[in-house]
C-alpha positions as a Python dict, from the first residue, in 0.01 Angstrom:
ca = {
    (1, 'I'): (0, 0, 0),
    (2, 'V'): (-339, -124, -193),
    (3, 'Q'): (-184, -273, -536),
    (4, 'D'): (-388, -464, -780),
    (5, 'Y'): (-237, -823, -976),
    (6, 'H'): (-278, -1048, -1227),
    (7, 'S'): (-8, -1297, -1184),
    (8, 'N'): (219, -1465, -948),
    (9, 'A'): (522, -1212, -1157),
    (10, 'A'): (299, -891, -989),
    (11, 'I'): (286, -1082, -644),
    (12, 'L'): (666, -1182, -633),
    (13, 'G'): (722, -715, -663),
    (14, 'T'): (380, -689, -439),
    (15, 'L'): (592, -908, -203),
    (16, 'D'): (862, -603, -42),
    (17, 'E'): (605, -332, -110),
    (18, 'C'): (281, -424, 93),
    (19, 'H'): (223, -518, 448),
    (20, 'V'): (-157, -642, 371),
    (21, 'F'): (-337, -867, 141),
    (22, 'V'): (-709, -871, 138),
    (23, 'C'): (-788, -1192, -155),
    (24, 'T'): (-932, -1402, -195),
    (25, 'I'): (-856, -1796, -192),
    (26, 'E'): (-753, -1802, -560),
    (27, 'K'): (-468, -1479, -589),
    (28, 'A'): (-407, -1558, -179),
    (29, 'N'): (-332, -1922, -327),
    (30, 'G'): (-89, -1758, -589),
    (31, 'L'): (38, -1531, -312),
    (32, 'V'): (140, -1802, -76),
    (33, 'N'): (310, -1982, -351),
    (34, 'A'): (513, -1681, -446),
    (35, 'M'): (651, -1660, -89),
    (36, 'I'): (704, -2008, -64),
    (37, 'E'): (905, -1973, -427),
    (38, 'R'): (1072, -1658, -300),
    (39, 'G'): (1167, -1784, 34),
    (40, 'A'): (993, -1599, 236),
    (41, 'L'): (741, -1884, 383),
    (42, 'G'): (889, -2091, 602),
    (43, 'T'): (1220, -2196, 370),
    (44, 'A'): (1565, -2060, 500),
    (45, 'G'): (1710, -1799, 336),
    (46, 'A'): (1639, -1665, 22),
    (47, 'A'): (1833, -2015, -89),
    (48, 'A'): (1525, -2243, 76),
    (49, 'S'): (1720, -2442, 137),
    (50, 'G'): (1511, -2558, 385),
    (51, 'V'): (1767, -2604, 617),
    (52, 'D'): (1779, -2375, 988),
    (53, 'T'): (2039, -2250, 1090),
    (54, 'P'): (2250, -1946, 1221),
    (55, 'A'): (2437, -1885, 895),
    (56, 'N'): (2100, -1896, 706),
    (57, 'P'): (1817, -1857, 928),
    (58, 'L'): (1448, -1970, 884),
    (59, 'V'): (1191, -1686, 762),
    (60, 'N'): (860, -1640, 772),
    (61, 'Q'): (746, -1316, 675),
    (62, 'L'): (360, -1376, 759),
    (63, 'G'): (238, -1298, 1009),
    (64, 'L'): (-123, -1388, 1004),
    (65, 'C'): (-342, -1507, 805),
    (66, 'V'): (-725, -1383, 819),
    (67, 'V'): (-946, -1637, 580),
    (68, 'D'): (-1368, -1540, 587),
    (69, 'E'): (-1614, -1789, 568),
    (70, 'L'): (-1403, -2061, 664),
    (71, 'H'): (-1720, -2313, 663),
    (72, 'M'): (-1654, -2189, 234),
    (73, 'I'): (-1383, -2552, 289),
    (74, 'G'): (-1626, -2769, 228),
    (75, 'E'): (-1784, -2614, -79),
    (76, 'E'): (-1687, -2679, -422),
    (77, 'R'): (-1378, -2437, -413),
    (78, 'G'): (-1323, -2514, -38),
    (79, 'H'): (-1013, -2717, -199),
    (80, 'L'): (-785, -2429, -271),
    (81, 'L'): (-878, -2265, 28),
    (82, 'E'): (-774, -2623, 243),
    (83, 'Q'): (-494, -2611, 26),
    (84, 'T'): (-368, -2304, 128),
    (85, 'L'): (-369, -2303, 464),
    (86, 'T'): (-215, -2677, 459),
    (87, 'K'): (57, -2522, 299),
    (88, 'I'): (139, -2226, 513),
    (89, 'M'): (79, -2476, 800),
    (90, 'Y'): (412, -2647, 701),
    (91, 'A'): (559, -2399, 526),
    (92, 'T'): (598, -2246, 890),
    (93, 'R'): (487, -2473, 1154),
    (94, 'H'): (703, -2784, 1032),
    (95, 'H'): (1051, -2560, 1019),
    (96, 'D'): (1022, -2418, 1345),
    (97, 'A'): (741, -2388, 1593),
    (98, 'N'): (841, -2064, 1801),
    (99, 'N'): (767, -1943, 1423),
    (100, 'K'): (463, -2005, 1288),
    (101, 'T'): (187, -1807, 1113),
    (102, 'Q'): (-154, -1785, 1270),
    (103, 'I'): (-470, -1861, 1125),
    (104, 'V'): (-745, -1688, 1210),
    (105, 'G'): (-1018, -1870, 1040),
    (106, 'L'): (-1455, -1757, 1104),
    (107, 'S'): (-1749, -1877, 1024),
    (108, 'A'): (-2122, -1801, 1159),
    (109, 'T'): (-2235, -2215, 972),
    (110, 'L'): (-1875, -2404, 1053),
    (111, 'P'): (-2082, -2765, 1090),
    (112, 'N'): (-1754, -2931, 1191),
    (113, 'L'): (-1568, -2677, 1388),
    (114, 'Q'): (-1409, -2910, 1612),
    (115, 'Q'): (-1315, -3137, 1397),
    (116, 'V'): (-1116, -2809, 1212),
    (117, 'A'): (-993, -2640, 1522),
    (118, 'R'): (-793, -3001, 1552),
    (119, 'W'): (-655, -2948, 1185),
    (120, 'L'): (-537, -2665, 1231),
    (121, 'D'): (-446, -2708, 1575),
    (122, 'A'): (-644, -2420, 1709),
    (123, 'E'): (-729, -2306, 1974),
    (124, 'F'): (-1128, -2279, 1897),
    (125, 'Y'): (-1450, -2014, 2033),
    (126, 'T'): (-1732, -2017, 2045),
    (127, 'N'): (-2086, -1776, 2063),
    (128, 'S'): (-2418, -1823, 1995),
    (129, 'D'): (-2487, -1409, 2049),
    (130, 'R'): (-2593, -1270, 1732),
    (131, 'P'): (-2721, -942, 1686),
    (132, 'V'): (-2907, -1057, 1356),
    (133, 'P'): (-3072, -1349, 1289),
    (134, 'L'): (-2967, -1669, 1150),
    (135, 'D'): (-3184, -1770, 870),
    (136, 'E'): (-3115, -2095, 714),
    (137, 'Y'): (-3221, -2142, 405),
    (138, 'C'): (-3230, -2560, 197),
}
């Protein structure tokens, strides 16, 4: 299901209906906020108490987050991307290391790859083969 939404109120209804979201950084941030508020991201049950017990199991409905153009983290809107990824990491990894959201970042021009990989607690893969040349203009 693909659905258009324009506010957090619409996002809340969409969470139960969709399995894949393709969105801008701003909409992703709104979606993550809505998931945290609703208790669907790294929180315990619908009460969002933050306590993981057998009677109140940890909920994480976000299995994978793919970020294209990860190098944007150093640009004008990068603070929002960093904030969104930090919320995802904290909400899911802080509470349950076995139920964390996998984050996949893609970039052809990320200058500080190892530093970003450490921040994301991630493995990194590089490849210098390019089917199309990458030209950088300053």
